Coordinates of C-alpha atoms in Angstrom, one line a residue:
X23 CA -61.7 -79.7 -54.5
X24 CA -62.6 -76.0 -54.8
X25 CA -60.3 -73.6 -56.3
X26 CA -58.6 -71.0 -54.1
X27 CA -60.9 -67.8 -53.6
X28 CA -58.1 -65.7 -55.2
X29 CA -58.4 -67.8 -58.4
X30 CA -61.7 -66.2 -59.3
X31 CA -62.3 -63.1 -61.4
X32 CA -65.5 -61.0 -61.6
X33 CA -67.6 -60.2 -64.6
X34 CA -70.9 -58.2 -64.2
X35 CA -73.8 -56.7 -66.1
X36 CA -74.7 -54.4 -63.2
X37 CA -77.5 -56.6 -62.2
X38 CA -75.7 -59.8 -61.4
X39 CA -72.3 -61.2 -61.6
X40 CA -70.4 -64.4 -62.4
X41 CA -67.1 -65.7 -60.9
X42 CA -64.7 -67.0 -63.3
X43 CA -61.8 -69.4 -62.3
X44 CA -58.4 -69.6 -63.7
X45 CA -59.4 -73.0 -65.2
X46 CA -62.0 -71.3 -67.3
X47 CA -64.9 -72.4 -65.2
X48 CA -67.7 -70.1 -64.2
X49 CA -68.5 -71.6 -60.7
X50 CA -70.9 -69.1 -59.4
X51 CA -73.8 -67.2 -61.2
X52 CA -77.3 -66.1 -59.8
X53 CA -79.8 -65.2 -62.4
X54 CA -81.5 -62.8 -63.1
X55 CA -80.2 -60.7 -60.2
X56 CA -77.5 -60.7 -57.6
X57 CA -79.8 -62.2 -55.0
X58 CA -81.6 -64.7 -57.3
X59 CA -81.0 -68.5 -56.9
X60 CA -77.8 -69.6 -58.3
X61 CA -77.6 -71.7 -61.4
X62 CA -74.0 -72.3 -61.1
X63 CA -73.1 -73.1 -57.5
X64 CA -69.9 -75.3 -57.7
X65 CA -68.1 -72.5 -55.8
X66 CA -69.8 -73.6 -52.7
X67 CA -70.4 -77.2 -53.6
X68 CA -69.2 -79.7 -56.2
X69 CA -69.3 -79.7 -60.1
X70 CA -72.6 -81.5 -59.8
X71 CA -74.1 -78.2 -58.4
X72 CA -73.5 -76.4 -61.7
X73 CA -70.6 -74.7 -63.7
X74 CA -69.7 -73.8 -67.2
X75 CA -66.2 -74.5 -68.3
X76 CA -64.6 -73.3 -71.6
X77 CA -61.0 -74.3 -71.8
X78 CA -58.6 -76.5 -73.6
X79 CA -59.5 -80.2 -73.5
X80 CA -56.2 -81.0 -71.7
X81 CA -57.5 -78.7 -68.8
X82 CA -55.5 -76.8 -66.2
X83 CA -55.1 -73.2 -65.1
X84 CA -54.7 -70.6 -67.7
X85 CA -51.0 -69.5 -68.4
X86 CA -52.0 -65.7 -68.1
X87 CA -55.1 -63.7 -67.6
X88 CA -55.9 -59.9 -67.3
X89 CA -58.7 -57.5 -67.6
X90 CA -58.7 -55.6 -70.9
X91 CA -57.5 -52.2 -70.0
X92 CA -59.9 -50.3 -67.7
X93 CA -62.8 -52.6 -68.4
X94 CA -64.5 -55.5 -66.9
X95 CA -63.7 -57.7 -69.9
X96 CA -61.7 -60.7 -68.8
X97 CA -59.0 -62.3 -71.1
X98 CA -57.6 -65.6 -70.2
X99 CA -54.8 -67.5 -72.2
X100 CA -53.6 -71.0 -72.4
X101 CA -50.4 -71.8 -74.1
X102 CA -49.2 -75.4 -75.1
X103 CA -46.8 -77.1 -77.4
X104 CA -49.5 -77.2 -80.2
X105 CA -50.7 -73.7 -79.9
X106 CA -52.2 -70.9 -77.8
X107 CA -55.8 -69.7 -77.3
X108 CA -57.5 -66.8 -75.6
X109 CA -60.9 -66.8 -74.1
X110 CA -62.7 -63.4 -73.7
X111 CA -65.4 -63.4 -71.0
X112 CA -67.8 -60.6 -70.3
X113 CA -71.4 -59.7 -69.5
X114 CA -72.8 -56.7 -71.6
X115 CA -74.4 -54.0 -69.3
X116 CA -78.1 -55.1 -69.1
X117 CA -80.5 -53.6 -71.6
X118 CA -82.9 -56.6 -71.8
X119 CA -82.0 -60.0 -70.4
X120 CA -78.8 -61.2 -68.6
X121 CA -76.2 -62.5 -71.0
X122 CA -72.8 -64.1 -70.7
X123 CA -70.6 -64.0 -73.7
X124 CA -67.4 -66.2 -74.0
X125 CA -65.4 -65.6 -77.2
X126 CA -62.7 -68.2 -78.1
X127 CA -59.8 -66.8 -80.2
X128 CA -56.9 -68.8 -81.7
X129 CA -53.7 -67.1 -81.2
X130 CA -51.3 -69.6 -82.9
X131 CA -51.2 -73.2 -83.8
X132 CA -54.1 -75.5 -83.0
X133 CA -55.8 -76.2 -79.8
X134 CA -58.6 -78.7 -79.2
X135 CA -61.2 -77.1 -76.9
X136 CA -64.3 -78.0 -74.9
X137 CA -67.3 -76.2 -73.7
X138 CA -68.9 -78.1 -70.7
X139 CA -72.1 -76.5 -69.4
X140 CA -73.9 -78.0 -66.4
X141 CA -76.9 -75.9 -65.3
X142 CA -78.4 -76.6 -61.8
X143 CA -81.2 -74.1 -61.0
X144 CA -82.4 -73.2 -57.4
X145 CA -79.1 -72.8 -55.7
X146 CA -77.4 -75.8 -57.5
X147 CA -80.2 -78.2 -56.7
X148 CA -82.4 -78.6 -59.8
X149 CA -81.4 -80.4 -63.0
X150 CA -83.2 -78.8 -66.0
X151 CA -84.7 -80.3 -69.0
X152 CA -82.5 -79.7 -71.9
X153 CA -83.5 -79.8 -75.6
X154 CA -81.9 -78.7 -78.9
X155 CA -83.4 -75.8 -80.7
X156 CA -82.6 -74.1 -83.9
X157 CA -80.6 -71.4 -82.1
X158 CA -78.8 -73.7 -79.7
X159 CA -79.9 -75.5 -76.7
X160 CA -82.7 -74.6 -74.3
X161 CA -82.7 -75.5 -70.6
X162 CA -85.8 -75.1 -68.5
X163 CA -86.8 -75.7 -64.8
X164 CA -89.6 -74.0 -63.0
X165 CA -89.4 -70.2 -63.7
X166 CA -86.0 -70.3 -65.3
X167 CA -84.9 -70.8 -68.8
X168 CA -81.3 -70.6 -70.2
X169 CA -80.5 -70.5 -74.0
X170 CA -77.1 -71.3 -75.2
X171 CA -75.9 -70.3 -78.7
X172 CA -72.6 -71.6 -80.2
X173 CA -70.9 -71.2 -83.5
X174 CA -71.0 -74.9 -84.1
X175 CA -73.1 -78.1 -83.2
X176 CA -73.8 -78.8 -79.6
X177 CA -73.9 -82.3 -78.0
X178 CA -76.7 -82.9 -75.4
X179 CA -76.2 -86.4 -73.7
X180 CA -79.8 -87.6 -72.9
X181 CA -78.8 -89.4 -69.6
X182 CA -77.2 -86.2 -68.1
X183 CA -79.1 -83.3 -69.5
X184 CA -75.8 -81.3 -69.8
X185 CA -74.4 -79.7 -72.8
X186 CA -71.0 -80.3 -74.4
X187 CA -69.3 -78.7 -77.3
X188 CA -65.9 -80.0 -78.7
X189 CA -64.1 -77.9 -81.3
X190 CA -60.7 -77.0 -82.6
X191 CA -59.4 -73.5 -82.6
X192 CA -56.7 -72.5 -85.0
X193 CA -54.8 -69.2 -85.4
X194 CA -57.1 -66.2 -86.3
X195 CA -60.4 -68.1 -85.7
X196 CA -62.9 -66.7 -83.3
X197 CA -65.8 -68.6 -82.0
X198 CA -68.5 -67.2 -79.7
X199 CA -70.7 -69.0 -77.1
X200 CA -73.6 -66.9 -75.7
X201 CA -75.7 -67.8 -72.7
X202 CA -78.9 -65.9 -72.0
X203 CA -81.5 -66.3 -69.2
X204 CA -85.1 -65.6 -69.7
X205 CA -88.3 -66.4 -67.9
X206 CA -89.3 -70.0 -68.8
X207 CA -92.8 -68.9 -70.2
X208 CA -91.1 -67.1 -73.0
X209 CA -90.4 -69.9 -75.6
X210 CA -88.9 -67.8 -78.3
X211 CA -85.2 -67.2 -78.5
X212 CA -84.3 -64.1 -76.6
X213 CA -83.2 -60.9 -78.4
X214 CA -79.6 -60.9 -77.2
X215 CA -78.9 -64.2 -79.2
X216 CA -79.6 -62.2 -82.5
X217 CA -76.8 -59.5 -81.8
X218 CA -73.4 -60.5 -82.9
X219 CA -70.9 -61.2 -80.2
X220 CA -68.3 -58.9 -81.7
X221 CA -70.9 -56.0 -81.7
X222 CA -71.7 -56.7 -78.0
X223 CA -68.0 -56.9 -77.1
X224 CA -67.3 -53.5 -78.7
X225 CA -70.2 -51.9 -77.0
X226 CA -69.2 -53.3 -73.5
X227 CA -65.6 -52.2 -74.1
X228 CA -66.7 -48.7 -75.0
X229 CA -69.1 -48.6 -71.9
X230 CA -66.3 -49.5 -69.4
X231 CA -63.7 -47.2 -71.0
X232 CA -66.0 -44.2 -70.9
X233 CA -67.0 -44.9 -67.3
X234 CA -63.3 -45.4 -66.1
X235 CA -62.2 -42.2 -67.7
X236 CA -64.3 -40.2 -65.3
X237 CA -62.1 -41.2 -62.4
X238 CA -60.4 -38.1 -60.7
X239 CA -57.6 -39.9 -58.8
X240 CA -54.2 -39.4 -60.7
X241 CA -51.9 -40.7 -57.9
X242 CA -49.2 -43.4 -57.8
X243 CA -51.8 -46.2 -57.3
X244 CA -54.2 -45.3 -60.2
X245 CA -54.4 -48.8 -61.6
X246 CA -55.4 -50.2 -58.2
X247 CA -57.8 -47.4 -57.6
X248 CA -59.6 -47.7 -61.0
X249 CA -59.8 -51.4 -60.7
X250 CA -61.4 -51.0 -57.2
X251 CA -63.8 -48.4 -58.5
X252 CA -64.9 -50.7 -61.5
X253 CA -65.5 -53.4 -59.0
X254 CA -67.8 -51.1 -57.1
X255 CA -69.6 -50.3 -60.2
X256 CA -69.9 -54.0 -61.0
X257 CA -71.5 -54.6 -57.7
X258 CA -74.1 -51.9 -58.2
X259 CA -77.7 -52.9 -59.0
X260 CA -78.3 -50.5 -61.7
X261 CA -82.1 -50.4 -61.6
X262 CA -82.2 -49.0 -58.0
X263 CA -78.6 -47.9 -57.3
X264 CA -78.1 -50.3 -54.5
X265 CA -74.7 -51.6 -53.9
X266 CA -74.2 -55.1 -52.6
X267 CA -71.5 -56.1 -50.2
X268 CA -70.2 -58.9 -52.5
X269 CA -71.7 -61.2 -55.2
X270 CA -71.1 -64.4 -53.2
X271 CA -72.4 -66.3 -50.2
X272 CA -70.8 -68.5 -47.6
X273 CA -67.1 -68.1 -48.6
X274 CA -65.6 -68.8 -45.2
X275 CA -63.8 -66.5 -42.9
X276 CA -62.2 -69.8 -41.6
X277 CA -61.9 -72.7 -43.9
X278 CA -63.9 -75.6 -42.4
X279 CA -65.7 -73.3 -40.0
X280 CA -69.1 -71.7 -39.7
X281 CA -68.4 -68.0 -40.5
X282 CA -70.2 -68.3 -43.7
X283 CA -72.6 -65.5 -44.6
X284 CA -74.6 -64.2 -47.5
X285 CA -73.3 -60.9 -48.7
X286 CA -75.4 -60.4 -51.8
X287 CA -77.3 -57.5 -50.1
X288 CA -76.9 -53.8 -49.2
X289 CA -75.4 -52.9 -45.9
X290 CA -76.0 -49.5 -44.3
X291 CA -72.6 -49.7 -42.7
X292 CA -71.1 -49.4 -46.2
X293 CA -72.9 -46.2 -47.0
X294 CA -70.7 -43.6 -45.7
X295 CA -67.5 -45.2 -47.0
X296 CA -69.0 -46.0 -50.4
X297 CA -70.5 -42.6 -50.9
X298 CA -67.2 -40.8 -49.9
X299 CA -65.4 -43.0 -52.2
X300 CA -67.5 -42.5 -55.2
X301 CA -67.8 -38.6 -54.6
X302 CA -63.9 -38.2 -54.2
X303 CA -63.4 -40.2 -57.3
X304 CA -65.7 -38.2 -59.5
X305 CA -68.7 -40.5 -59.7
X306 CA -71.5 -38.2 -58.7
X307 CA -74.2 -40.0 -60.5
X308 CA -73.5 -43.3 -58.7
X309 CA -73.3 -41.5 -55.5
X310 CA -76.6 -39.9 -56.0
X311 CA -78.2 -43.2 -57.0
X312 CA -76.9 -44.9 -53.8
X313 CA -78.3 -42.0 -51.8
X314 CA -81.7 -42.3 -53.5
X315 CA -81.6 -46.1 -52.7
X316 CA -80.7 -45.5 -49.2
X317 CA -83.5 -42.9 -48.5
X318 CA -86.1 -45.3 -50.1
X319 CA -84.9 -48.3 -48.2
X320 CA -84.9 -46.7 -44.7
X321 CA -88.4 -45.1 -45.1
X322 CA -90.8 -46.1 -42.4
X323 CA -90.7 -46.4 -38.8
X324 CA -87.3 -45.6 -37.2
X325 CA -87.6 -48.5 -34.8
X326 CA -87.6 -50.8 -37.8
X327 CA -84.5 -49.4 -39.4
X328 CA -82.5 -52.6 -40.6
X329 CA -78.7 -53.1 -40.9
X330 CA -79.1 -54.7 -44.3
X331 CA -81.6 -54.6 -47.2
X332 CA -82.2 -56.2 -50.5
X333 CA -81.1 -54.7 -53.8
X334 CA -84.6 -53.1 -54.2
X335 CA -84.8 -52.1 -50.7
X336 CA -86.6 -55.2 -49.5
X337 CA -86.6 -55.9 -45.8
X338 CA -87.4 -59.7 -45.7
X339 CA -84.2 -61.6 -46.3
X340 CA -85.0 -64.9 -44.5
X341 CA -81.8 -66.8 -43.7
X342 CA -81.9 -70.5 -44.6
X343 CA -79.3 -73.2 -45.0
X344 CA -78.5 -75.4 -48.0
X345 CA -77.5 -78.8 -46.8
X346 CA -77.3 -80.2 -50.4
X347 CA -74.1 -78.0 -50.9
X348 CA -71.0 -79.3 -49.3
X349 CA -69.6 -75.7 -48.7
X350 CA -66.4 -74.2 -49.9
X351 CA -63.7 -76.7 -48.9
X352 CA -66.2 -78.3 -46.5
X353 CA -67.1 -75.1 -44.8
X354 CA -70.7 -75.5 -43.7
X355 CA -73.4 -74.5 -43.4
X356 CA -74.0 -72.7 -46.8
X357 CA -76.4 -69.8 -46.1
X358 CA -78.9 -67.9 -48.2
X359 CA -80.5 -64.9 -46.8
X360 CA -79.1 -63.0 -43.8
X361 CA -80.7 -62.8 -40.3
X362 CA -78.8 -59.6 -39.6
X363 CA -82.0 -57.9 -40.7
X364 CA -83.3 -58.4 -37.2
X365 CA -80.4 -57.1 -35.3
X366 CA -80.3 -53.9 -33.4
X367 CA -77.3 -51.9 -34.6
X368 CA -76.9 -48.3 -33.3
X369 CA -74.1 -47.3 -35.7
X370 CA -76.4 -47.4 -38.7
X371 CA -78.0 -44.1 -37.5
X372 CA -74.6 -42.5 -37.6
X373 CA -73.9 -43.9 -41.0
X374 CA -77.3 -42.7 -42.5
X375 CA -76.6 -39.1 -41.1
X376 CA -73.0 -39.1 -42.2
X377 CA -74.1 -40.1 -45.8
X378 CA -76.8 -37.4 -45.9
X379 CA -74.3 -34.8 -44.7
X380 CA -71.7 -35.9 -47.2
X381 CA -74.3 -35.7 -50.1
X382 CA -75.6 -32.3 -48.9
X383 CA -72.1 -30.9 -48.6
X384 CA -71.3 -32.2 -52.1
X385 CA -74.2 -30.3 -53.4
X386 CA -76.6 -33.1 -54.1
X387 CA -80.1 -32.0 -53.8
X388 CA -81.9 -33.1 -50.6
X389 CA -85.7 -33.2 -51.0
X390 CA -87.8 -31.6 -48.2
X391 CA -89.1 -34.9 -47.0
X392 CA -85.6 -36.2 -46.3
X393 CA -85.4 -33.5 -43.4
X394 CA -88.5 -35.0 -42.0
X395 CA -86.8 -38.4 -42.1
X396 CA -83.7 -36.8 -40.3
X397 CA -85.9 -35.6 -37.5
X398 CA -87.8 -38.9 -37.1
X399 CA -84.6 -41.0 -36.9
X400 CA -82.9 -38.5 -34.5
X401 CA -86.0 -38.4 -32.3
X402 CA -85.7 -42.3 -32.0
X403 CA -82.0 -42.1 -31.4
X404 CA -82.4 -39.6 -28.6
X405 CA -84.7 -42.1 -26.8
X406 CA -82.6 -45.3 -27.4
X407 CA -79.0 -44.4 -27.8
X408 CA -78.0 -45.8 -24.4
X409 CA -79.1 -49.3 -25.3
X410 CA -76.6 -52.1 -25.9
X411 CA -76.4 -53.4 -29.5
X412 CA -74.7 -56.0 -31.8
X413 CA -72.2 -53.4 -33.1
X414 CA -70.5 -52.7 -36.5
X415 CA -69.4 -56.4 -36.8
X416 CA -73.0 -57.6 -36.2
X417 CA -72.0 -60.2 -33.6
X418 CA -74.3 -63.1 -32.8
X419 CA -73.3 -63.1 -29.2
X420 CA -75.0 -61.0 -26.6
X421 CA -75.6 -57.2 -27.0
X422 CA -73.0 -54.9 -25.5
X423 CA -72.1 -51.2 -25.1
X424 CA -69.9 -51.1 -28.1
X425 CA -67.6 -48.1 -28.3
X426 CA -67.9 -47.8 -32.1
X427 CA -71.7 -47.7 -31.7
X428 CA -71.5 -44.8 -29.3
X429 CA -69.0 -43.0 -31.4
X430 CA -71.5 -43.3 -34.3
X431 CA -74.3 -41.8 -31.9
X432 CA -72.0 -38.8 -31.7
X433 CA -71.6 -38.9 -35.5
X434 CA -75.3 -38.9 -36.0
X435 CA -75.9 -35.9 -33.7
X436 CA -73.0 -34.0 -35.1
X437 CA -74.0 -34.5 -38.8
X438 CA -77.7 -33.7 -38.0
X439 CA -76.6 -30.4 -36.4
X440 CA -74.4 -29.5 -39.3
X441 CA -77.3 -30.2 -41.7
X442 CA -79.6 -28.3 -39.7
X443 CA -77.3 -25.2 -39.6
X444 CA -76.9 -25.5 -43.4
X445 CA -80.5 -25.8 -44.0
X446 CA -81.8 -23.3 -41.4
X447 CA -83.6 -26.1 -39.6
X448 CA -82.6 -25.8 -35.9
X449 CA -85.7 -26.8 -34.1
X450 CA -84.2 -29.6 -32.3
X451 CA -80.6 -28.5 -32.2
X452 CA -80.5 -28.1 -28.3
X453 CA -81.6 -31.7 -27.6
X454 CA -79.3 -33.2 -30.3
X455 CA -76.4 -31.0 -29.0
X456 CA -76.9 -32.4 -25.6
X457 CA -76.9 -35.9 -26.9
X458 CA -73.7 -35.3 -28.9
X459 CA -71.9 -34.0 -25.9
X460 CA -73.1 -36.7 -23.5
X461 CA -72.2 -39.4 -26.1
X462 CA -68.7 -38.0 -26.4
X463 CA -68.2 -37.8 -22.6
X464 CA -69.5 -41.3 -22.3
X465 CA -67.1 -42.7 -24.8
X466 CA -64.1 -40.9 -23.4
X467 CA -64.8 -42.1 -19.8
X468 CA -66.2 -45.6 -20.4
X469 CA -64.6 -46.6 -23.6
X470 CA -61.0 -45.6 -22.7
X471 CA -58.5 -48.0 -21.0
X472 CA -55.8 -46.0 -19.3
X473 CA -53.7 -49.0 -18.6
X474 CA -53.6 -49.9 -22.2
X475 CA -53.6 -46.3 -23.3
X476 CA -56.3 -47.1 -25.9
X477 CA -59.9 -47.1 -26.7
X478 CA -61.5 -50.6 -26.3
X479 CA -64.2 -52.6 -27.8
X480 CA -66.9 -52.1 -25.3
X481 CA -67.7 -50.6 -21.9
X482 CA -66.0 -52.6 -19.2
X483 CA -63.9 -54.6 -21.5
X484 CA -60.1 -54.6 -22.1
X485 CA -60.5 -56.2 -25.6
X486 CA -59.3 -54.1 -28.5
X487 CA -61.3 -53.5 -31.7
X488 CA -60.1 -52.2 -35.0
X489 CA -63.2 -50.1 -35.5
X490 CA -61.4 -47.6 -33.1
X491 CA -59.2 -46.8 -36.0
X492 CA -62.1 -44.8 -37.5
X493 CA -62.2 -42.3 -34.6
X494 CA -60.0 -39.7 -36.2
X495 CA -61.6 -40.2 -39.7
X496 CA -65.1 -39.6 -38.2
X497 CA -63.9 -36.5 -36.5
X498 CA -64.6 -37.7 -33.0
X499 CA -61.0 -36.9 -32.0
X500 CA -58.3 -35.5 -34.2
X501 CA -55.4 -37.4 -35.1
X502 CA -53.2 -35.3 -33.0
X503 CA -54.9 -36.4 -29.8
X504 CA -52.7 -38.5 -27.7
X505 CA -55.6 -40.9 -27.2
X506 CA -55.8 -41.5 -30.8
X507 CA -52.0 -42.1 -31.1
X508 CA -52.2 -44.4 -28.2
X509 CA -55.0 -46.4 -29.8
X510 CA -53.0 -46.7 -33.0
X511 CA -50.0 -48.0 -31.1
X512 CA -52.2 -50.5 -29.3
X513 CA -53.5 -51.9 -32.5
X514 CA -50.2 -53.8 -32.9
X515 CA -51.8 -56.4 -30.5
X516 CA -54.3 -57.1 -33.3
X517 CA -51.5 -57.4 -35.9
X518 CA -51.2 -60.8 -37.6
X519 CA -48.4 -61.3 -40.2
X520 CA -48.3 -57.5 -40.9
X521 CA -52.2 -57.3 -41.3
X522 CA -54.8 -56.3 -38.7
X523 CA -57.6 -58.4 -37.4
X524 CA -60.9 -56.7 -36.5
X525 CA -60.7 -58.1 -33.0
X526 CA -59.1 -61.0 -31.1
X527 CA -60.5 -64.2 -32.4
X528 CA -58.5 -67.0 -30.9
X529 CA -61.4 -69.3 -30.3
X530 CA -62.9 -69.2 -26.7
X531 CA -62.9 -65.4 -26.3
X532 CA -64.2 -64.7 -29.8
X533 CA -66.9 -67.4 -29.2
X534 CA -68.3 -65.3 -26.4
X535 CA -68.4 -62.1 -28.5
X536 CA -69.7 -63.2 -31.9
X537 CA -71.4 -66.4 -31.1
X538 CA -69.3 -68.3 -33.6
X539 CA -66.4 -70.6 -32.6
X540 CA -62.9 -70.5 -34.1
X541 CA -60.5 -67.8 -35.5
X542 CA -60.6 -66.0 -38.7
X543 CA -58.3 -64.2 -41.0
X544 CA -57.2 -60.5 -40.8
X545 CA -59.6 -58.0 -42.2
X546 CA -58.7 -56.2 -45.4
X547 CA -60.6 -53.1 -44.5
X548 CA -59.1 -52.9 -40.9
X549 CA -55.7 -53.2 -42.4
X550 CA -56.3 -50.2 -44.6
X551 CA -57.7 -48.2 -41.7
X552 CA -54.6 -48.8 -39.9
X553 CA -52.5 -47.5 -42.8
X554 CA -54.7 -44.3 -43.0
X555 CA -54.1 -43.8 -39.2
X556 CA -50.4 -44.3 -39.5
X557 CA -50.3 -41.6 -42.1
X558 CA -52.6 -39.2 -40.0
X559 CA -50.5 -39.7 -36.9
X560 CA -47.2 -38.7 -38.6
X561 CA -45.8 -42.0 -39.9
X562 CA -46.1 -41.8 -43.7
X563 CA -43.4 -44.4 -44.5
X564 CA -44.9 -47.0 -42.2
X565 CA -48.4 -46.1 -43.7
X566 CA -47.1 -46.6 -47.3
X567 CA -45.4 -49.9 -46.3
X568 CA -48.7 -51.1 -44.9
X569 CA -50.7 -50.1 -47.9
X570 CA -48.2 -51.6 -50.3
X571 CA -48.3 -54.9 -48.3
X572 CA -52.1 -55.0 -48.6
X573 CA -51.9 -54.2 -52.5
X574 CA -49.5 -57.1 -52.9
X575 CA -52.2 -59.7 -51.6
X576 CA -54.7 -58.7 -54.3
X577 CA -55.2 -61.5 -56.8
X578 CA -53.7 -61.4 -60.3
X579 CA -56.5 -59.3 -61.7
X580 CA -56.5 -56.9 -58.6
X581 CA -59.4 -58.2 -56.6
X582 CA -59.7 -58.4 -52.8
X583 CA -61.9 -60.7 -50.7
X584 CA -63.1 -59.6 -47.2
X585 CA -60.0 -61.3 -45.4
X586 CA -56.4 -62.4 -45.8
X587 CA -55.0 -65.4 -44.0
X588 CA -51.1 -64.5 -43.4
X589 CA -50.4 -68.0 -42.3
X590 CA -51.7 -69.8 -45.3
X591 CA -51.1 -66.9 -47.7
X592 CA -54.6 -67.0 -49.1
X593 CA -57.8 -64.9 -49.3
X594 CA -60.8 -65.6 -47.1
X595 CA -64.4 -64.7 -47.0
X596 CA -66.8 -63.5 -49.7
X597 CA -65.2 -61.9 -52.8
X598 CA -64.9 -59.3 -54.0
X599 CA -66.1 -57.0 -51.3
X600 CA -67.2 -53.4 -51.3
X601 CA -65.8 -52.8 -48.0
X602 CA -62.4 -53.8 -49.0
X603 CA -62.3 -52.0 -52.3
X604 CA -63.9 -48.8 -51.0
X605 CA -61.3 -48.7 -48.2
X606 CA -58.6 -49.3 -50.8
X607 CA -59.6 -46.2 -52.7
X608 CA -60.0 -44.1 -49.6
X609 CA -56.6 -45.1 -48.4
X610 CA -55.0 -44.3 -51.8
X611 CA -56.5 -40.7 -51.5
X612 CA -55.4 -40.4 -47.9
X613 CA -51.8 -41.4 -48.7
X614 CA -51.6 -39.4 -51.9
X615 CA -50.7 -35.6 -52.1
X616 CA -53.6 -33.4 -53.0
X617 CA -52.3 -32.5 -56.5
X618 CA -52.8 -36.1 -57.5
X619 CA -56.5 -35.4 -58.0
X620 CA -57.5 -34.0 -61.3
X621 CA -59.8 -31.1 -61.4
X622 CA -63.6 -31.8 -61.4
X623 CA -65.1 -32.0 -64.9
X624 CA -68.8 -32.1 -65.8
X625 CA -69.1 -35.7 -64.7
X626 CA -67.7 -35.0 -61.0

């Protein structure tokens, strides 16, 4: 039986990430990168697909856990009649090879402990050869090798090839276990094994404390904001600046269903929200790196602009299924890769232009060739903006004239005109202005349902879509416009247990829209957009209540998945997600008075 999604905490080295359960088991880890094959895949399979548990021999969930201050160092504690123990889990920011460190600390009394390591390379499928070396154990299969060093003897059963380590921890004793990945052709113990775990712990703590101290938000929800920002940083691929949507794949939007997608890639739809969040919070360096990644990734023919790219900007993310994995609580198929790369999604042009405009307005240097890119992308959009597409939610049903997509056409033209005016590049302003005005008229005429008093999901449809809540934030219409107010009121129809679904997903109707049968949970980001709109339309108390309700469903260490199931009271979807945590930060800023932002310092 898989643990609840909310039972997992995140640790990361800024190039990959591990998911640590309340039972002390790392059930998901891809090495050496976020998008590499998993070597622990129990999260979407069984224990035979790989895990690493360090916990008392008696087992069970930890009594208490937390992140150490404003860091990504996880502390989990178990208390029993005979004693108490703390496990400190972290991944030092990458300087050489990926490394997971687990320090076991006796708090009082005496606790029998066990480290149980079961490596399964290539998405939980390949059992490695394991041998004992002077520095610990060495496991190898194909291109992958993993070294495990422990402060004590290791037992390697020949018939299983797994590694066990039984020991007793007493008050004041600290024992470290260090796991390091390396290419299998390197047969010498990797350098991280020679660094004392206590030294690595201090360096990791110092790194995160310095980084967190740059946060400019000083409002009433600072702890939640900082934790969300740390999560965004943790999901950043440091070598390129790309930010993945989530570190996991195939955690379901509906338990037992088919809404299982691989989120270990970088979505253009996240670009504006993420950049805005980073800039407002004072993280200019990260925002600049994300912008640089974006410009490199989208370089090329505008008709080949994708919705999603790999962490290095790679375009080929072939979607496959893994029948050897049973899926999270039987939710199949388990997918690796994402076929959304082949979808036509109009809104990404608006996301790109909005991101570039936000960067320019913030004073981030825009190289001359970026304006050439703007002109090429806008030229393509002028010719193709009337086409139907798959929309913001990347539906796998038929293409439609999605209202949000047309709003983003307006955004693209509006931001391109603003950039042109600021840079003195107005050669195409007449054509872009005409497209902007026509797109605005088109949405207001064809995307408005007078009977419901709301903007709808697509032209000719009466269905509602939470993406309409973005209209005032994007500047398409002001929050004072009665059409915006009507749309916010209508969104009550998408309410579910105090949260907001992205659209009606009651089975039959949704199957026709997104090509996938069955309902799903409420979307965290949509619920946060609703709170922002309530505040913008003059309902601050309701907005605060909606925000606090959302904050209450974070897990015990402050993390959010993509969705929340109000009926079952559990998180759903991949976790933790950038879309959810960036929206949380933006909502905190929107609901906090301006004085709650401290002045910009040198890092801002």
